[in-house]
Amino acid sequence: MIIENLNISSFTDCLDKSRTLILPFGSVEEHGTHLPIGTDTIHVYELAMLASRLYPVFVAPPVWYGLCRSTSQHAGTLGIKGSTLRALVIDIVVAAYSQGFRNFVLISGHAGGTHMAFVADAGEELLQRFSDVKIAVLTVLDLVAKIADGLVETDGDSHAGEVETSLMLYLRPDFVRKGGVKEFPSFPKHILTRNKLRYWPGGVWGDPEKASIEKGNQILQKEAEALVVLIRKLEQFEG
Ligand SMILES: [Zn+2]
């Protein structure tokens, strides 16, 4: 039920099985010197497709671009404004609603707080606009937090570290380079920084050296299972 692969007939047939759509959001964002710029989108789209193999649910083509704040000055990052992202969420959900979808899982491979605030804000407007929609908003890191026990060694690993390096070793080994260096940046509290590279030179937040292919495999499997649990909960949700 991957929308980009369906045709008129198969799309209509699949709608008899499910009215739930996973809408994956990613980013075009640096992921250190060792991971591809598309890491967030590759991760979230593969996760959504795996979840749809475990449970009948549609998967929309991913939105590649996201709002990137702290990595905006690193080489390779191509961000969009929050207002653009918000408008994209609304336009895509409105189009999908008119096709018959009623349950929407807005899941992002990019976990930036400002990025997610715009996605959630769009979700709130859609709840007001349509009385019969159900919407979940989450990031892949929310799923990782649920499954990390005994699997992820690094506390606070969030960007191009143990988790994402493991996933890319599993999903796109040809695009992973050696030499990802452990980094835990520290931005000043409350003060917006003009020179972001000064506080975060390497573009890694976590420890890539703890990564392995097997961890990547397990993380993706467990994330998909946790996502299916959430989808079932959303479909049964009342109120
Ligand atoms: Zn990432």
Tab-separated table of C-alpha atoms and ligand atoms in Angstrom:
chain	number	residue	atom	x	y	z
A	1	MET	CA	0.000	0.000	0.000
A	2	ILE	CA	2.820	2.296	-0.995
A	3	ILE	CA	0.984	5.079	-2.817
A	4	GLU	CA	3.690	5.774	-5.382
A	5	ASN	CA	3.428	2.165	-6.618
A	6	LEU	CA	-0.385	1.958	-6.862
A	7	ASN	CA	-2.727	2.624	-9.793
A	8	ILE	CA	-6.384	3.699	-9.925
A	9	SER	CA	-7.699	0.155	-9.376
A	10	SER	CA	-5.244	-0.970	-6.708
A	11	PHE	CA	-5.564	2.338	-4.844
A	12	THR	CA	-9.351	1.922	-4.698
A	13	ASP	CA	-9.058	-1.738	-3.641
A	14	CYS	CA	-6.623	-0.827	-0.856
A	15	LEU	CA	-8.999	1.854	0.457
A	16	ASP	CA	-11.403	-0.989	1.315
A	17	LYS	CA	-8.719	-2.323	3.684
A	18	SER	CA	-7.595	0.899	5.337
A	19	ARG	CA	-8.376	4.593	5.697
A	20	THR	CA	-5.100	5.255	7.477
A	21	LEU	CA	-2.192	7.082	5.882
A	22	ILE	CA	1.380	7.381	7.105
A	23	LEU	CA	2.839	10.671	5.926
A	24	PRO	CA	6.635	10.555	6.298
A	25	PHE	CA	8.574	13.795	6.716
A	26	GLY	CA	12.331	14.017	6.340
A	27	SER	CA	14.992	16.603	5.754
A	28	VAL	CA	17.791	17.456	3.368
A	29	GLU	CA	20.361	17.928	6.085
A	30	GLU	CA	24.012	17.279	6.813
A	31	HIS	CA	24.671	14.133	8.810
A	32	GLY	CA	28.372	14.519	9.520
A	33	THR	CA	31.178	13.397	7.236
A	34	HIS	CA	30.058	9.765	7.361
A	35	LEU	CA	26.315	9.672	6.563
A	36	PRO	CA	24.256	10.796	3.555
A	37	ILE	CA	22.380	14.096	3.554
A	38	GLY	CA	19.156	12.144	2.928
A	39	THR	CA	19.470	10.077	6.138
A	40	ASP	CA	16.284	11.351	7.836
A	41	THR	CA	14.069	10.780	4.809
A	42	ILE	CA	15.614	7.398	3.958
A	43	HIS	CA	15.098	6.263	7.559
A	44	VAL	CA	11.506	7.407	7.976
A	45	TYR	CA	10.386	6.157	4.558
A	46	GLU	CA	11.953	2.697	5.039
A	47	LEU	CA	10.360	2.559	8.501
A	48	ALA	CA	6.926	3.473	7.126
A	49	MET	CA	7.219	0.873	4.354
A	50	LEU	CA	8.232	-1.807	6.851
A	51	ALA	CA	5.269	-0.910	9.091
A	52	SER	CA	2.949	-1.280	6.085
A	53	ARG	CA	4.282	-4.800	5.551
A	54	LEU	CA	3.370	-5.641	9.164
A	55	TYR	CA	-0.078	-4.016	9.113
A	56	PRO	CA	-2.388	-2.796	6.308
A	57	VAL	CA	-1.786	0.926	6.122
A	58	PHE	CA	-1.062	3.352	3.276
A	59	VAL	CA	2.269	5.131	2.962
A	60	ALA	CA	2.448	8.489	1.163
A	61	PRO	CA	5.550	9.572	-0.735
A	62	PRO	CA	7.792	11.383	1.757
A	63	VAL	CA	8.185	15.127	2.064
A	64	TRP	CA	11.946	15.428	1.643
A	65	TYR	CA	12.406	18.997	2.889
A	66	GLY	CA	12.133	20.158	6.481
A	67	LEU	CA	12.955	23.063	8.736
A	68	CYS	CA	16.605	22.816	9.847
A	69	ARG	CA	17.831	25.324	12.422
A	70	SER	CA	21.016	24.200	14.116
A	71	THR	CA	22.454	22.556	10.979
A	72	SER	CA	21.474	25.371	8.614
A	73	GLN	CA	25.084	26.513	8.146
A	74	HIS	CA	26.623	23.072	7.686
A	75	ALA	CA	27.522	22.061	4.141
A	76	GLY	CA	24.699	20.283	2.353
A	77	THR	CA	21.690	21.357	4.435
A	78	LEU	CA	18.761	22.665	2.367
A	79	GLY	CA	15.986	23.767	4.707
A	80	ILE	CA	12.560	25.324	4.182
A	81	LYS	CA	10.574	27.786	6.275
A	82	GLY	CA	8.161	26.581	8.941
A	83	SER	CA	5.281	28.301	7.151
A	84	THR	CA	6.078	26.299	3.982
A	85	LEU	CA	6.183	23.048	5.944
A	86	ARG	CA	2.917	23.876	7.709
A	87	ALA	CA	1.243	24.629	4.368
A	88	LEU	CA	2.547	21.348	2.895
A	89	VAL	CA	1.127	19.338	5.799
A	90	ILE	CA	-2.270	20.973	5.388
A	91	ASP	CA	-2.387	20.675	1.591
A	92	ILE	CA	-1.375	16.996	1.573
A	93	VAL	CA	-3.792	15.996	4.354
A	94	VAL	CA	-6.665	17.928	2.708
A	95	ALA	CA	-5.972	16.137	-0.599
A	96	ALA	CA	-5.767	12.756	1.150
A	97	TYR	CA	-8.995	13.469	3.076
A	98	SER	CA	-10.819	14.116	-0.201
A	99	GLN	CA	-9.560	10.707	-1.407
A	100	GLY	CA	-11.142	9.021	1.623
A	101	PHE	CA	-8.431	8.912	4.283
A	102	ARG	CA	-9.444	9.691	7.854
A	103	ASN	CA	-6.499	8.672	10.058
A	104	PHE	CA	-3.165	10.395	9.574
A	105	VAL	CA	0.210	9.512	11.086
A	106	LEU	CA	2.543	12.464	10.597
A	107	ILE	CA	5.925	10.940	11.389
A	108	SER	CA	9.194	12.752	10.956
A	109	GLY	CA	12.695	11.374	10.510
A	110	HIS	CA	13.961	14.840	11.414
A	111	ALA	CA	13.300	15.575	15.069
A	112	GLY	CA	14.057	19.298	15.328
A	113	GLY	CA	11.779	20.978	17.873
A	114	THR	CA	10.862	23.941	15.673
A	115	HIS	CA	10.213	21.656	12.698
A	116	MET	CA	7.876	19.491	14.769
A	117	ALA	CA	6.063	22.507	16.202
A	118	PHE	CA	4.950	23.520	12.698
A	119	VAL	CA	3.811	19.965	11.896
A	120	ALA	CA	1.817	19.790	15.146
A	121	ASP	CA	0.333	23.238	14.561
A	122	ALA	CA	-0.859	22.160	11.110
A	123	GLY	CA	-2.351	19.052	12.725
A	124	GLU	CA	-4.305	21.192	15.187
A	125	GLU	CA	-5.780	23.261	12.338
A	126	LEU	CA	-6.801	20.062	10.510
A	127	LEU	CA	-8.528	18.735	13.651
A	128	GLN	CA	-10.574	21.948	13.712
A	129	ARG	CA	-11.349	21.776	10.006
A	130	PHE	CA	-12.491	18.129	9.836
A	131	SER	CA	-14.594	16.680	12.650
A	132	ASP	CA	-13.905	13.077	11.635
A	133	VAL	CA	-10.114	12.969	11.305
A	134	LYS	CA	-7.656	11.470	13.748
A	135	ILE	CA	-4.058	12.629	13.696
A	136	ALA	CA	-0.857	11.434	15.370
A	137	VAL	CA	2.324	13.526	15.331
A	138	LEU	CA	5.667	12.002	16.281
A	139	THR	CA	9.337	11.691	15.419
A	140	VAL	CA	11.456	8.611	14.950
A	141	LEU	CA	13.275	9.575	18.160
A	142	ASP	CA	9.990	9.109	20.058
A	143	LEU	CA	9.965	5.512	18.807
A	144	VAL	CA	13.676	5.031	19.564
A	145	ALA	CA	13.036	6.197	23.142
A	146	LYS	CA	10.485	3.378	23.510
A	147	ILE	CA	12.788	0.645	22.208
A	148	ALA	CA	16.257	1.864	23.239
A	149	ASP	CA	16.555	-0.208	26.420
A	150	GLY	CA	19.298	-2.787	25.927
A	151	LEU	CA	19.718	-1.796	22.292
A	152	VAL	CA	21.094	1.771	22.154
A	153	GLU	CA	24.125	2.442	24.348
A	154	THR	CA	24.523	6.212	23.928
A	155	ASP	CA	22.422	8.541	26.093
A	156	GLY	CA	21.134	11.546	24.168
A	157	ASP	CA	22.097	10.121	20.774
A	158	SER	CA	20.071	12.132	18.274
A	159	HIS	CA	21.841	13.094	15.059
A	160	ALA	CA	24.267	11.059	12.925
A	161	GLY	CA	25.270	9.112	16.055
A	162	GLU	CA	24.812	5.502	17.122
A	163	VAL	CA	21.196	5.168	15.968
A	164	GLU	CA	21.317	6.814	12.551
A	165	THR	CA	24.737	5.366	11.686
A	166	SER	CA	23.456	1.872	12.560
A	167	LEU	CA	20.371	2.417	10.415
A	168	MET	CA	22.347	3.648	7.426
A	169	LEU	CA	24.852	0.771	7.789
A	170	TYR	CA	21.834	-1.519	7.488
A	171	LEU	CA	19.805	0.386	4.883
A	172	ARG	CA	22.402	2.151	2.691
A	173	PRO	CA	25.855	0.661	3.463
A	174	ASP	CA	27.295	1.993	0.196
A	175	PHE	CA	26.741	5.567	1.390
A	176	VAL	CA	28.329	5.251	4.846
A	177	ARG	CA	31.915	6.455	5.209
A	178	LYS	CA	34.331	5.613	8.001
A	179	GLY	CA	35.382	8.246	10.512
A	180	GLY	CA	32.201	9.519	12.149
A	181	VAL	CA	33.388	11.228	15.317
A	182	LYS	CA	31.576	11.334	18.679
A	183	GLU	CA	30.245	14.799	19.512
A	184	PHE	CA	27.838	16.301	22.056
A	185	PRO	CA	27.485	20.001	21.274
A	186	SER	CA	26.404	22.532	23.820
A	187	PHE	CA	24.495	25.570	22.616
A	188	PRO	CA	23.975	28.493	25.018
A	189	LYS	CA	20.660	28.288	26.846
A	190	HIS	CA	17.905	30.705	25.717
A	191	ILE	CA	20.158	32.743	23.420
A	192	LEU	CA	19.767	32.247	19.670
A	193	THR	CA	23.131	31.740	18.024
A	194	ARG	CA	24.085	33.469	14.779
A	195	ASN	CA	27.264	31.405	14.328
A	196	LYS	CA	25.951	27.889	14.777
A	197	LEU	CA	29.087	26.155	13.469
A	198	ARG	CA	31.034	27.581	16.392
A	199	TYR	CA	28.902	25.563	18.814
A	200	TRP	CA	28.469	22.494	16.625
A	201	PRO	CA	31.457	22.102	14.305
A	202	GLY	CA	31.190	18.415	13.405
A	203	GLY	CA	27.444	18.081	12.773
A	204	VAL	CA	27.155	14.919	14.930
A	205	TRP	CA	25.103	14.586	18.111
A	206	GLY	CA	25.921	11.213	19.612
A	207	ASP	CA	28.459	8.457	19.118
A	208	PRO	CA	28.763	6.887	15.644
A	209	GLU	CA	31.495	4.541	16.859
A	210	LYS	CA	28.900	2.494	18.752
A	211	ALA	CA	26.987	1.755	15.532
A	212	SER	CA	26.573	-1.667	13.900
A	213	ILE	CA	24.568	-3.221	11.062
A	214	GLU	CA	22.819	-5.603	13.459
A	215	LYS	CA	21.714	-2.693	15.651
A	216	GLY	CA	20.352	-0.970	12.550
A	217	ASN	CA	18.327	-4.047	11.643
A	218	GLN	CA	16.923	-4.396	15.158
A	219	ILE	CA	16.189	-0.687	15.589
A	220	LEU	CA	14.203	-0.580	12.335
A	221	GLN	CA	12.229	-3.734	13.194
A	222	LYS	CA	11.365	-2.545	16.686
A	223	GLU	CA	10.521	0.966	15.503
A	224	ALA	CA	8.122	-0.522	12.928
A	225	GLU	CA	6.454	-2.695	15.563
A	226	ALA	CA	6.089	0.312	17.889
A	227	LEU	CA	4.654	2.349	15.021
A	228	VAL	CA	2.046	-0.331	14.318
A	229	VAL	CA	1.019	-0.273	17.994
A	230	LEU	CA	0.478	3.495	17.695
A	231	ILE	CA	-1.461	3.139	14.413
A	232	ARG	CA	-3.841	0.607	15.980
A	233	LYS	CA	-4.304	2.925	18.971
A	234	LEU	CA	-5.038	5.881	16.683
A	235	GLU	CA	-7.583	3.907	14.654
A	236	GLN	CA	-9.428	2.957	17.852
A	237	PHE	CA	-9.067	6.378	19.439
A	238	GLU	CA	-12.277	8.183	20.329
A	239	GLY	CA	-12.332	11.820	21.171
B	1	ZN	ZN	18.920	12.683	11.245
